[in-house]
Tab-separated table of C-alpha atoms in Angstrom:
chain	number	residue	atom	x	y	z
A	144	MET	CA	4.364	-95.714	98.396
A	145	ILE	CA	1.542	-96.914	96.150
A	146	GLU	CA	-0.049	-100.222	97.069
A	147	THR	CA	0.252	-102.697	94.194
A	148	GLY	CA	-2.570	-105.184	93.768
A	149	TYR	CA	-4.714	-106.784	91.096
A	150	MET	CA	-6.735	-103.555	90.654
A	151	GLN	CA	-3.555	-101.660	89.745
A	152	VAL	CA	-2.564	-104.421	87.321
A	153	LEU	CA	-6.019	-104.261	85.749
A	154	ALA	CA	-5.668	-100.479	85.384
A	155	ALA	CA	-2.227	-100.910	83.823
A	156	ALA	CA	-3.752	-103.325	81.321
A	157	ALA	CA	-5.349	-100.223	79.781
A	158	LEU	CA	-1.855	-99.417	78.474
A	159	ALA	CA	-1.789	-102.744	76.625
A	160	VAL	CA	-5.267	-101.981	75.255
A	161	LEU	CA	-3.893	-98.633	74.030
A	162	ALA	CA	-1.155	-100.512	72.139
A	163	ILE	CA	-3.767	-102.835	70.588
A	164	VAL	CA	-5.903	-99.858	69.495
A	165	LEU	CA	-2.853	-98.127	67.974
A	166	ALA	CA	-1.921	-101.309	66.085
A	167	LYS	CA	-5.518	-101.630	64.839
A	168	VAL	CA	-5.716	-97.984	63.699
A	169	LYS	CA	-2.396	-98.215	61.840
A	170	ALA	CA	-3.225	-101.701	60.480
A	171	ILE	CA	-0.062	-103.198	61.940
A	172	PRO	CA	-0.727	-106.935	62.275
A	173	VAL	CA	0.380	-107.344	65.882
A	174	GLY	CA	-2.922	-106.792	67.725
A	175	LYS	CA	-3.512	-110.473	68.443
A	176	GLU	CA	0.088	-110.943	69.552
A	177	ILE	CA	-0.129	-108.000	71.961
A	178	ALA	CA	-3.419	-109.338	73.393
A	179	PHE	CA	-2.009	-112.849	73.709
A	180	GLY	CA	1.241	-111.527	75.186
A	181	THR	CA	-0.651	-109.394	77.693
A	182	VAL	CA	-2.654	-112.336	79.011
A	183	ARG	CA	0.225	-114.801	78.752
A	184	SER	CA	2.712	-112.603	80.633
A	185	PHE	CA	0.134	-112.022	83.367
A	186	VAL	CA	-0.593	-115.723	83.787
A	187	GLN	CA	3.099	-116.733	83.633
A	188	LEU	CA	4.276	-114.100	86.075
A	189	VAL	CA	1.468	-114.660	88.571
A	190	ALA	CA	2.156	-118.406	88.429
A	191	VAL	CA	5.853	-117.732	89.025
A	192	GLY	CA	4.945	-115.403	91.890
A	193	TYR	CA	2.950	-118.150	93.609
A	194	ALA	CA	5.692	-120.688	92.913
A	195	LEU	CA	8.345	-118.388	94.374
A	196	GLU	CA	6.190	-117.691	97.444
A	197	PHE	CA	5.886	-121.441	97.960
A	198	ILE	CA	9.609	-122.099	97.454
A	199	PHE	CA	10.659	-119.215	99.703
A	200	ASN	CA	8.327	-120.431	102.448
A	201	THR	CA	9.355	-124.112	102.284
A	202	LYS	CA	13.076	-123.164	102.260
A	203	SER	CA	13.841	-126.472	100.505
A	204	PHE	CA	17.288	-126.701	98.908
A	205	TRP	CA	15.975	-129.286	96.436
A	206	LEU	CA	13.162	-127.050	95.250
A	207	VAL	CA	15.661	-124.226	94.681
A	208	ALA	CA	17.964	-126.597	92.794
A	209	LEU	CA	15.044	-127.913	90.727
A	210	SER	CA	13.957	-124.371	89.819
A	211	VAL	CA	17.485	-123.456	88.705
A	212	ALA	CA	17.795	-126.731	86.772
A	213	VAL	CA	14.518	-126.129	84.903
A	214	MET	CA	15.597	-122.568	84.033
A	215	THR	CA	18.965	-123.871	82.802
A	216	VAL	CA	17.451	-126.586	80.603
A	217	VAL	CA	14.927	-124.178	79.047
A	218	GLY	CA	17.694	-121.603	78.518
A	219	ALA	CA	19.957	-124.206	76.878
A	220	TYR	CA	17.138	-125.409	74.636
A	221	THR	CA	16.405	-121.839	73.544
A	222	ALA	CA	20.073	-121.004	72.862
A	223	ALA	CA	20.504	-124.284	70.942
A	224	GLN	CA	17.909	-123.141	68.396
A	225	ARG	CA	20.696	-120.901	67.031
A	226	ALA	CA	23.064	-123.824	66.606
A	227	LYS	CA	21.756	-124.668	63.148
A	228	HIS	CA	24.993	-125.630	61.427
A	229	PHE	CA	26.480	-127.992	63.974
A	230	THR	CA	25.390	-130.838	66.196
A	231	GLY	CA	25.319	-130.938	69.991
A	232	GLY	CA	24.159	-127.330	70.410
A	233	PHE	CA	21.913	-128.215	73.355
A	234	PHE	CA	24.675	-129.868	75.359
A	235	ILE	CA	27.146	-127.108	74.565
A	236	ALA	CA	24.594	-124.529	75.715
A	237	LEU	CA	23.747	-126.586	78.804
A	238	ILE	CA	27.415	-126.837	79.824
A	239	SER	CA	28.209	-123.177	79.157
A	240	ILE	CA	25.095	-121.830	80.880
A	241	SER	CA	25.595	-124.173	83.858
A	242	ALA	CA	29.271	-123.244	84.175
A	243	GLY	CA	28.519	-119.508	83.933
A	244	SER	CA	25.810	-119.822	86.582
A	245	LEU	CA	27.572	-122.170	88.988
A	246	VAL	CA	30.943	-120.409	88.975
A	247	THR	CA	29.404	-116.950	89.407
A	248	LEU	CA	26.849	-117.928	92.049
A	249	GLY	CA	29.455	-120.073	93.799
A	250	LEU	CA	31.865	-117.151	93.979
A	251	MET	CA	29.132	-114.830	95.224
A	252	LEU	CA	28.336	-117.310	97.984
A	253	ALA	CA	32.011	-117.909	98.794
A	254	LEU	CA	32.700	-114.174	98.984
A	255	ARG	CA	29.592	-113.750	101.161
A	256	ILE	CA	28.025	-111.292	98.736
A	257	ILE	CA	24.818	-113.296	99.082
A	258	THR	CA	23.607	-115.919	101.501
A	259	PRO	CA	22.340	-119.344	100.362
A	260	GLU	CA	18.671	-118.403	100.461
A	261	ALA	CA	16.055	-118.978	97.796
A	262	ARG	CA	15.189	-115.254	97.660
A	263	TYR	CA	18.744	-114.527	96.436
A	264	ILE	CA	19.582	-117.649	94.475
A	265	ILE	CA	16.469	-117.901	92.301
A	266	PRO	CA	16.204	-114.297	91.034
A	267	LEU	CA	19.963	-114.004	90.476
A	268	ALA	CA	20.097	-117.401	88.736
A	269	GLY	CA	17.235	-116.239	86.527
A	270	MET	CA	19.163	-113.119	85.527
A	271	ILE	CA	22.342	-115.087	84.912
A	272	ILE	CA	20.641	-117.815	82.904
A	273	SER	CA	18.706	-115.417	80.663
A	274	ASN	CA	21.856	-113.388	79.969
A	275	THR	CA	24.081	-116.432	79.368
A	276	MET	CA	21.349	-117.925	77.180
A	277	ASN	CA	21.368	-114.823	74.977
A	278	ALA	CA	25.173	-114.727	74.943
A	279	GLY	CA	25.328	-118.400	73.927
A	280	ALA	CA	22.733	-117.914	71.194
A	281	VAL	CA	24.605	-114.921	69.727
A	282	THR	CA	27.941	-116.772	69.924
A	283	PHE	CA	26.462	-119.806	68.125
A	284	ASP	CA	24.890	-117.634	65.477
A	285	ARG	CA	28.062	-115.650	64.831
A	286	ILE	CA	30.332	-118.693	64.690
A	287	SER	CA	28.033	-120.462	62.238
A	288	SER	CA	27.633	-117.483	59.924
A	289	ASP	CA	31.288	-116.383	60.050
A	290	LEU	CA	32.700	-119.821	59.322
A	291	LYS	CA	30.214	-120.374	56.496
A	292	ASP	CA	30.870	-116.937	55.001
A	293	HIS	CA	34.655	-117.198	55.388
A	294	ARG	CA	35.166	-120.794	54.351
A	295	LEU	CA	37.844	-119.720	51.849
A	296	ALA	CA	39.814	-117.866	54.551
A	297	VAL	CA	39.648	-120.873	56.873
A	298	GLU	CA	40.605	-123.402	54.193
A	299	THR	CA	43.398	-121.160	52.883
A	300	ALA	CA	44.942	-121.149	56.359
A	301	LEU	CA	44.489	-124.933	56.687
A	302	ALA	CA	45.985	-125.483	53.228
A	303	LEU	CA	49.030	-123.495	54.341
A	304	GLY	CA	49.616	-125.833	57.253
A	305	LYS	CA	47.824	-124.003	60.048
A	306	THR	CA	45.936	-125.885	62.743
A	307	TRP	CA	42.146	-125.631	62.916
A	308	ARG	CA	42.535	-123.410	65.962
A	309	GLN	CA	44.887	-120.999	64.181
A	310	ALA	CA	42.681	-121.024	61.076
A	311	SER	CA	39.558	-120.130	63.032
A	312	LEU	CA	40.976	-118.017	65.847
A	313	ARG	CA	39.742	-114.633	64.676
A	314	PHE	CA	36.245	-116.009	64.022
A	315	TYR	CA	36.187	-117.555	67.493
A	316	ARG	CA	37.257	-114.256	69.065
A	317	ASN	CA	34.694	-112.285	67.058
A	318	ALA	CA	31.939	-114.704	68.037
A	319	VAL	CA	32.779	-114.591	71.749
A	320	LYS	CA	32.939	-110.796	71.628
A	321	ALA	CA	29.574	-110.709	69.850
A	322	GLY	CA	28.124	-112.882	72.612
A	323	MET	CA	29.365	-110.412	75.233
A	324	ILE	CA	28.477	-107.233	73.369
A	325	SER	CA	25.060	-106.836	74.974
A	326	ILE	CA	26.399	-106.930	78.545
A	327	LEU	CA	29.391	-104.757	77.576
A	328	ASN	CA	27.060	-102.120	76.129
A	329	PHE	CA	24.865	-102.415	79.203
A	330	MET	CA	27.823	-101.757	81.503
A	331	LYS	CA	28.915	-98.760	79.441
A	332	THR	CA	25.531	-97.066	79.439
A	333	VAL	CA	23.981	-98.225	82.705
A	334	GLY	CA	22.597	-95.301	84.663
A	335	ILE	CA	23.059	-92.935	81.708
A	336	VAL	CA	20.808	-94.284	78.974
A	337	ALA	CA	18.488	-96.314	81.215
A	338	LEU	CA	18.008	-97.427	84.774
A	339	PRO	CA	18.160	-101.226	84.835
A	340	GLY	CA	15.122	-103.284	85.752
A	341	ALA	CA	16.408	-104.700	89.030
A	342	MET	CA	17.378	-101.268	90.289
A	343	THR	CA	14.110	-99.683	89.146
A	344	GLY	CA	12.191	-102.509	90.810
A	345	MET	CA	13.981	-101.951	94.100
A	346	ILE	CA	13.374	-98.209	94.012
A	347	LEU	CA	9.692	-98.773	93.176
A	348	ALA	CA	9.501	-101.240	96.061
A	349	GLY	CA	10.748	-98.540	98.451
A	350	ALA	CA	14.492	-99.179	98.703
A	351	SER	CA	16.830	-96.199	98.870
A	352	PRO	CA	18.362	-95.297	95.475
A	353	LEU	CA	21.902	-95.771	96.843
A	354	GLU	CA	21.094	-99.241	98.124
A	355	ALA	CA	19.493	-100.086	94.772
A	356	VAL	CA	22.575	-98.801	92.918
A	357	LEU	CA	24.960	-100.934	94.977
A	358	ILE	CA	22.863	-104.038	94.301
A	359	GLN	CA	22.815	-103.119	90.614
A	360	VAL	CA	26.610	-102.795	90.514
A	361	ILE	CA	26.909	-106.282	92.014
A	362	VAL	CA	24.414	-107.587	89.453
A	363	GLY	CA	26.446	-105.973	86.656
A	364	TYR	CA	29.683	-107.639	87.821
A	365	MET	CA	27.858	-110.935	88.251
A	366	LEU	CA	26.529	-110.764	84.700
A	367	ILE	CA	29.847	-109.830	83.064
A	368	SER	CA	31.466	-112.790	84.831
A	369	SER	CA	28.781	-115.314	83.914
A	370	VAL	CA	28.384	-114.074	80.332
A	371	SER	CA	32.165	-114.181	79.788
A	372	ILE	CA	32.384	-117.758	81.039
A	373	ALA	CA	29.367	-118.875	79.001
A	374	SER	CA	30.442	-117.130	75.761
A	375	ILE	CA	33.992	-118.435	75.928
A	376	LEU	CA	32.859	-122.000	76.636
A	377	ALA	CA	30.105	-121.884	74.006
A	378	GLY	CA	32.582	-120.519	71.455
A	379	GLU	CA	35.289	-123.062	72.310
A	380	MET	CA	32.971	-126.040	72.106
A	381	ALA	CA	30.960	-124.862	69.088
A	382	ILE	CA	33.943	-124.019	66.875
A	383	ARG	CA	35.469	-127.444	67.492
A	384	ARG	CA	32.388	-128.951	65.833
A	385	PHE	CA	33.407	-127.456	62.495
A	386	PHE	CA	36.709	-129.357	62.337
A	387	ASN	CA	37.801	-132.968	62.690
A	388	ALA	CA	40.971	-134.580	64.017
A	389	ALA	CA	42.602	-134.390	60.559
A	390	GLU	CA	42.393	-130.578	60.663
A	391	GLN	CA	39.676	-130.630	58.001
A	392	PHE	CA	36.843	-128.113	57.831
A	393	VAL	CA	33.680	-130.171	58.028
A	394	GLY	CA	31.147	-127.405	58.647
B	284	MET	CA	69.402	-128.512	42.500
B	285	SER	CA	68.899	-131.869	40.839
B	286	CYS	CA	65.455	-133.077	39.998
B	287	HIS	CA	64.791	-136.784	40.312
B	288	ASN	CA	62.126	-138.808	38.633
B	289	THR	CA	60.815	-140.130	41.928
B	290	VAL	CA	57.134	-140.546	42.744
B	291	VAL	CA	56.062	-137.783	45.087
B	292	LEU	CA	52.327	-138.319	45.307
B	293	GLU	CA	50.323	-141.362	44.421
B	294	THR	CA	46.638	-142.161	44.457
B	295	ARG	CA	45.676	-145.814	44.741
B	296	HIS	CA	42.052	-146.525	43.822
B	297	ALA	CA	41.213	-143.249	45.566
B	298	GLY	CA	37.553	-142.337	45.706
B	299	ARG	CA	35.306	-140.000	47.585
B	300	GLN	CA	31.593	-140.182	48.077
B	301	ILE	CA	29.585	-137.406	49.654
B	302	ILE	CA	25.955	-137.129	50.661
B	303	LYS	CA	24.230	-134.083	49.206
B	304	ASN	CA	20.533	-133.424	49.801
B	305	GLY	CA	20.131	-137.055	50.826
B	306	ASN	CA	21.757	-138.394	47.631
B	307	ALA	CA	25.111	-140.179	47.481
B	308	ILE	CA	27.425	-138.483	44.965
B	309	ARG	CA	30.769	-139.936	43.926
B	310	THR	CA	33.045	-136.941	43.340
B	311	VAL	CA	36.211	-139.002	42.812
B	312	ASP	CA	35.944	-142.569	41.546
B	313	ASN	CA	38.734	-145.147	41.672
B	314	VAL	CA	41.597	-142.862	40.629
B	315	SER	CA	45.054	-144.450	40.541
B	316	TYR	CA	47.956	-142.322	39.384
B	317	ALA	CA	51.561	-141.554	40.317
B	318	PHE	CA	52.816	-137.954	40.240
B	319	ASN	CA	56.556	-137.566	39.719
B	320	LYS	CA	58.876	-134.963	41.181
B	321	ALA	CA	59.397	-131.754	39.204
B	322	HIS	CA	56.659	-132.500	36.670
B	323	ILE	CA	53.646	-130.464	35.674
B	324	TYR	CA	50.268	-132.209	35.632
B	325	ASN	CA	47.093	-130.743	34.191
B	326	LEU	CA	43.771	-131.996	35.559
B	327	ILE	CA	41.266	-131.323	32.821
B	328	GLY	CA	37.627	-132.176	32.247
B	329	PRO	CA	34.115	-130.749	32.195
B	330	SER	CA	32.484	-129.073	35.214
B	331	GLY	CA	31.728	-131.606	37.925
B	332	ALA	CA	34.427	-133.971	36.659
B	333	GLY	CA	35.977	-134.101	40.132
B	334	LYS	CA	39.144	-132.151	39.343
B	335	SER	CA	39.006	-129.898	42.408
B	336	SER	CA	37.743	-132.794	44.537
B	337	LEU	CA	40.787	-134.859	43.532
B	338	LEU	CA	43.076	-131.922	44.293
B	339	ARG	CA	41.598	-131.626	47.796
B	340	LEU	CA	42.380	-135.283	48.472
B	341	LEU	CA	46.029	-134.715	47.633
B	342	ASN	CA	46.768	-132.485	50.618
B	343	ARG	CA	44.115	-134.058	52.816
B	344	LEU	CA	41.741	-131.142	52.918
B	345	ASP	CA	39.233	-133.934	52.307
B	346	GLU	CA	39.495	-137.601	53.152
B	347	PRO	CA	39.111	-140.327	50.526
B	348	THR	CA	36.242	-142.670	51.359
B	349	GLU	CA	37.889	-145.437	49.323
B	350	GLY	CA	41.484	-146.231	48.449
B	351	GLU	CA	44.381	-144.101	49.611
B	352	VAL	CA	46.723	-141.265	48.752
B	353	ARG	CA	50.452	-141.637	49.456
B	354	PHE	CA	53.166	-139.010	49.776
B	355	PHE	CA	56.716	-140.307	49.321
B	356	ASP	CA	55.268	-143.817	49.579
B	357	LYS	CA	53.630	-143.257	52.956
B	358	PRO	CA	49.862	-142.877	53.422
B	359	LEU	CA	48.872	-139.237	53.987
B	360	ALA	CA	47.312	-140.230	57.312
B	361	GLU	CA	50.794	-141.051	58.646
B	362	TYR	CA	51.830	-137.398	58.351
B	363	PRO	CA	50.568	-134.778	60.790
B	364	PRO	CA	48.073	-132.820	58.602
B	365	THR	CA	49.761	-129.466	59.291
B	366	GLU	CA	53.189	-130.799	58.256
B	367	LEU	CA	51.781	-132.519	55.186
B	368	ARG	CA	50.111	-129.308	53.997
B	369	ARG	CA	53.340	-127.376	54.356
B	370	MET	CA	54.918	-129.879	51.952
B	371	VAL	CA	51.879	-130.188	49.673
B	372	SER	CA	50.624	-126.636	49.424
B	373	MET	CA	47.341	-125.703	47.785
B	374	LEU	CA	46.036	-122.506	46.198
B	375	PHE	CA	42.381	-121.949	45.503
B	376	GLN	CA	40.680	-120.522	42.455
B	377	THR	CA	40.087	-117.186	44.162
B	378	PRO	CA	43.274	-116.367	46.047
B	379	TYR	CA	42.487	-115.347	49.609
B	380	LEU	CA	44.857	-112.813	51.101
B	381	PHE	CA	44.583	-112.161	54.822
B	382	PRO	CA	43.874	-108.600	55.980
B	383	GLY	CA	47.085	-106.567	56.140
B	384	THR	CA	50.052	-105.971	53.887
B	385	VAL	CA	51.742	-108.268	51.400
B	386	ARG	CA	54.520	-108.673	54.028
B	387	ASP	CA	51.936	-109.822	56.603
B	388	ASN	CA	50.685	-112.402	54.128
B	389	LEU	CA	54.142	-113.693	53.322
B	390	GLN	CA	54.904	-113.952	57.028
B	391	PHE	CA	51.632	-115.804	57.634
B	392	CYS	CA	53.328	-119.192	57.283
B	393	CYS	CA	56.779	-118.281	58.603
B	394	CYS	CA	56.569	-115.291	60.943
B	395	ASP	CA	60.386	-114.992	61.144
B	396	LEU	CA	60.718	-114.389	57.393
B	397	THR	CA	63.347	-111.661	56.892
B	398	ASP	CA	62.968	-108.682	54.554
B	399	ASP	CA	65.636	-110.224	52.308
B	400	LYS	CA	63.696	-113.457	52.022
B	401	ILE	CA	60.457	-111.541	51.412
B	402	GLY	CA	62.200	-109.615	48.632
B	403	GLN	CA	63.453	-112.881	47.103
B	404	LEU	CA	59.995	-114.430	47.192
B	405	LEU	CA	58.440	-111.385	45.528
B	406	THR	CA	61.133	-111.302	42.859
B	407	ARG	CA	60.655	-115.006	42.244
B	408	VAL	CA	56.976	-114.453	41.389
B	409	GLY	CA	57.800	-111.417	39.261
B	410	LEU	CA	56.810	-108.681	41.673
B	411	ASP	CA	58.917	-105.730	42.774
B	412	GLU	CA	60.257	-105.795	46.353
B	413	SER	CA	58.331	-102.586	47.056
B	414	PHE	CA	55.119	-104.670	46.978
B	415	ALA	CA	55.898	-105.887	50.512
B	416	GLY	CA	54.430	-102.762	52.079
B	417	LYS	CA	51.295	-102.662	49.929
B	418	ASP	CA	47.889	-103.373	51.386
B	419	ALA	CA	46.667	-106.747	50.139
B	420	ASP	CA	43.293	-105.199	49.311
B	421	ASP	CA	44.891	-102.815	46.808
B	422	LEU	CA	46.292	-105.541	44.537
B	423	SER	CA	44.923	-106.579	41.145
B	424	GLY	CA	43.719	-110.139	40.508
B	425	GLY	CA	47.011	-111.190	38.904
B	426	GLU	CA	49.071	-109.604	41.683
B	427	ARG	CA	46.939	-111.321	44.327
B	428	GLN	CA	47.484	-114.667	42.667
B	429	ARG	CA	51.255	-114.080	42.522
B	430	VAL	CA	51.375	-113.051	46.198
B	431	ALA	CA	49.388	-116.188	47.043
B	432	ILE	CA	51.940	-118.271	45.122
B	433	ALA	CA	54.818	-116.473	46.882
B	434	ARG	CA	53.134	-117.191	50.240
B	435	ALA	CA	52.880	-120.875	49.359
B	436	LEU	CA	56.521	-120.867	48.225
B	437	SER	CA	57.598	-119.467	51.590
B	438	LEU	CA	56.902	-122.977	52.905
B	439	GLU	CA	59.333	-124.457	50.370
B	440	PRO	CA	56.819	-127.146	49.392
B	441	GLU	CA	57.486	-130.288	47.380
B	442	VAL	CA	54.151	-130.045	45.591
B	443	LEU	CA	52.055	-127.075	44.540
B	444	LEU	CA	48.359	-127.722	43.953
B	445	LEU	CA	46.663	-125.007	41.909
B	446	ASP	CA	42.888	-124.951	41.502
B	447	GLU	CA	42.137	-122.965	38.340
B	448	PRO	CA	44.648	-120.247	39.195
B	449	THR	CA	43.840	-118.148	36.119
B	450	ALA	CA	40.054	-118.556	36.117
B	451	SER	CA	39.321	-114.978	37.108
B	452	LEU	CA	42.280	-113.324	35.340
B	453	ASP	CA	42.595	-111.427	32.057
B	454	PRO	CA	44.662	-113.034	29.246
B	455	THR	CA	47.824	-111.038	30.073
B	456	SER	CA	47.738	-111.929	33.777
B	457	SER	CA	46.942	-115.557	32.877
B	458	GLN	CA	50.001	-115.665	30.625
B	459	THR	CA	52.152	-114.256	33.465
B	460	ILE	CA	50.915	-116.932	35.874
B	461	GLU	CA	51.480	-119.696	33.316
B	462	ASP	CA	55.063	-118.480	32.711
B	463	LEU	CA	55.574	-118.366	36.452
B	464	ILE	CA	54.333	-121.956	36.903
B	465	LEU	CA	56.702	-123.179	34.177
B	466	ARG	CA	59.638	-121.289	35.673
B	467	LEU	CA	58.997	-122.453	39.256
B	468	SER	CA	58.652	-126.066	38.208
B	469	GLU	CA	62.023	-125.929	36.523
B	470	GLU	CA	63.932	-123.759	39.013
B	471	LEU	CA	62.607	-125.334	42.211
B	472	CYS	CA	62.022	-128.898	40.988
B	473	LEU	CA	58.458	-128.327	42.087
B	474	THR	CA	55.763	-130.852	41.303
B	475	THR	CA	52.820	-128.789	40.074
B	476	ILE	CA	49.304	-130.142	39.736
B	477	ILE	CA	46.964	-127.666	38.144
B	478	VAL	CA	43.218	-127.813	37.559
B	479	THR	CA	42.180	-126.149	34.332
B	480	HIS	CA	39.160	-125.987	32.062
B	481	HIS	CA	41.211	-124.880	29.094
B	482	PRO	CA	43.013	-127.380	26.834
B	483	ASN	CA	44.997	-124.461	25.385
B	484	GLN	CA	46.371	-123.636	28.798
B	485	ALA	CA	47.317	-127.263	29.352
B	486	LEU	CA	49.077	-127.280	25.970
B	487	ARG	CA	51.089	-124.209	26.955
B	488	LEU	CA	52.052	-125.758	30.303
B	489	GLY	CA	52.942	-129.093	28.709
B	490	GLY	CA	53.825	-131.926	31.086
B	491	GLU	CA	51.184	-134.575	31.495
B	492	THR	CA	47.415	-134.384	31.423
B	493	LEU	CA	44.783	-136.323	33.324
B	494	PHE	CA	41.349	-136.156	31.723
B	495	LEU	CA	38.534	-136.735	34.202
B	496	VAL	CA	34.824	-137.293	33.699
B	497	LYS	CA	32.371	-137.856	36.558
B	498	GLY	CA	35.221	-138.416	38.988
B	499	ARG	CA	36.864	-141.100	36.869
B	500	LEU	CA	40.208	-140.926	35.133
B	501	VAL	CA	39.311	-141.387	31.476
B	502	GLU	CA	42.625	-140.679	29.781
B	503	THR	CA	46.168	-139.876	30.828
B	504	GLY	CA	49.492	-139.256	29.141
B	505	LYS	CA	51.702	-136.554	27.640
B	506	THR	CA	49.664	-133.384	27.272
B	507	GLU	CA	50.315	-133.127	23.522
B	508	LYS	CA	49.090	-136.669	22.996
B	509	VAL	CA	45.998	-136.459	25.229
B	510	LEU	CA	44.834	-133.135	23.851
B	511	LYS	CA	45.747	-133.477	20.198
B	512	ASP	CA	45.120	-137.171	19.675
B	513	PRO	CA	42.769	-138.375	22.408
B	514	GLU	CA	41.927	-142.058	22.479
B	515	THR	CA	38.455	-141.790	23.925
B	516	GLU	CA	35.374	-140.293	22.331
B	517	LEU	CA	34.515	-138.456	25.576
B	518	ALA	CA	37.873	-136.662	25.622
B	519	ARG	CA	37.784	-135.931	21.874
B	520	LYS	CA	34.335	-134.307	22.071
B	521	TYR	CA	35.211	-132.197	25.112
B	522	ILE	CA	38.593	-131.038	23.773
B	523	ASN	CA	37.198	-130.193	20.324
B	524	ARG	CA	34.421	-128.151	21.926
B	525	GLU	CA	36.813	-126.293	24.239
B	526	LEU	CA	39.415	-125.656	21.537
B	527	ARG	CA	36.831	-124.315	19.109
């Protein structure tokens, strides 16, 4: 097992320098962004590392809850940036991400898959929140674009006496499916196209491949559950924003 | 079936104001008019006159911001919107057919529609019964419009609202649709309100004409009278230009 320390990180930074040189040689205007990203990711991750060390050592429930809450709020804010054509995107994202996280983590605790310790809760919540955030953002984006592009289809159905739900059902389903597509593709190709990050990290850290695989399977199931909950809720709440009580399309 | 001269739809000082790019725009302005059963009404006027906007108020696809619209003497808001729209059916300028066959489209409103009934609907709009199995995507513009009318008729509506139904059709298909509108109005006692840009089309359809400018009702009356002997200068100029 190779020891990992700051010297190794510094050596690995040579790889980022290689990317900057390549960008410079080919005149691709991303050199500054790579340099900034290299430094920024180092600072952010080291800061998180210290924060996690502190939280793990204090074993405070409130600190764990605060960490998860901050991640959720930032995730909801990011997903809401895709809610351009309707109001309340932040709250919809907040509710869907929270529900996806709480139900999934709650079930994992109830089924004794994990124990209520910071070292489980925080990394798993991070994975769930980032995945549900992406799912919510894609769902928002798809609902907005589909309803705008298919206004005639929606209004034709309304004009023929259909309810807003009937008129928009296929666009809702498409949007929710689009939100889940990333995790569905991941589950189809996991282990064949790529070894996932969590599993690779465990193997690099010295865990047995079989143990890493079992953890990865659990993570996969956890993500499909949380992403499904978040996409469905985000879709349900977002699509309602395009219609009023008089079954009129107001998007 | 007997057709009565009862008022089906009525607008009372109906108006609608929308906010576009920060500016208030009045799309329909203080329109009062009573539409009788089994009559044909042409809504005519220049672009932006509020013809389509008025049509959308009549089956509550949009809400008036002033005044009211009544259906059989009851405010539209007293009807459940889905029920109202089955009685006051609307077709858009570009007919939208849902993915699938003509049969699928006809069964969109009433899923228990039998093959016999589908055949009757197709015959009524001048299409052969064999059209039922055709893919909606394979139809011509005129055929699409007729299927859309048949689909609306499957609801057995009291009123048919048509937003420029011949705008994208060739002269022959336009003529077919006009004949169909005349026939349906007579056979089914259907109240038909049609938006058109063309005074000639309104003359062929007859009935009554409402001439709108900037959302306001400028002139109304028998189509022959409004289009051949308009009282207002606005209407005269527009009609002369369009008839030229």
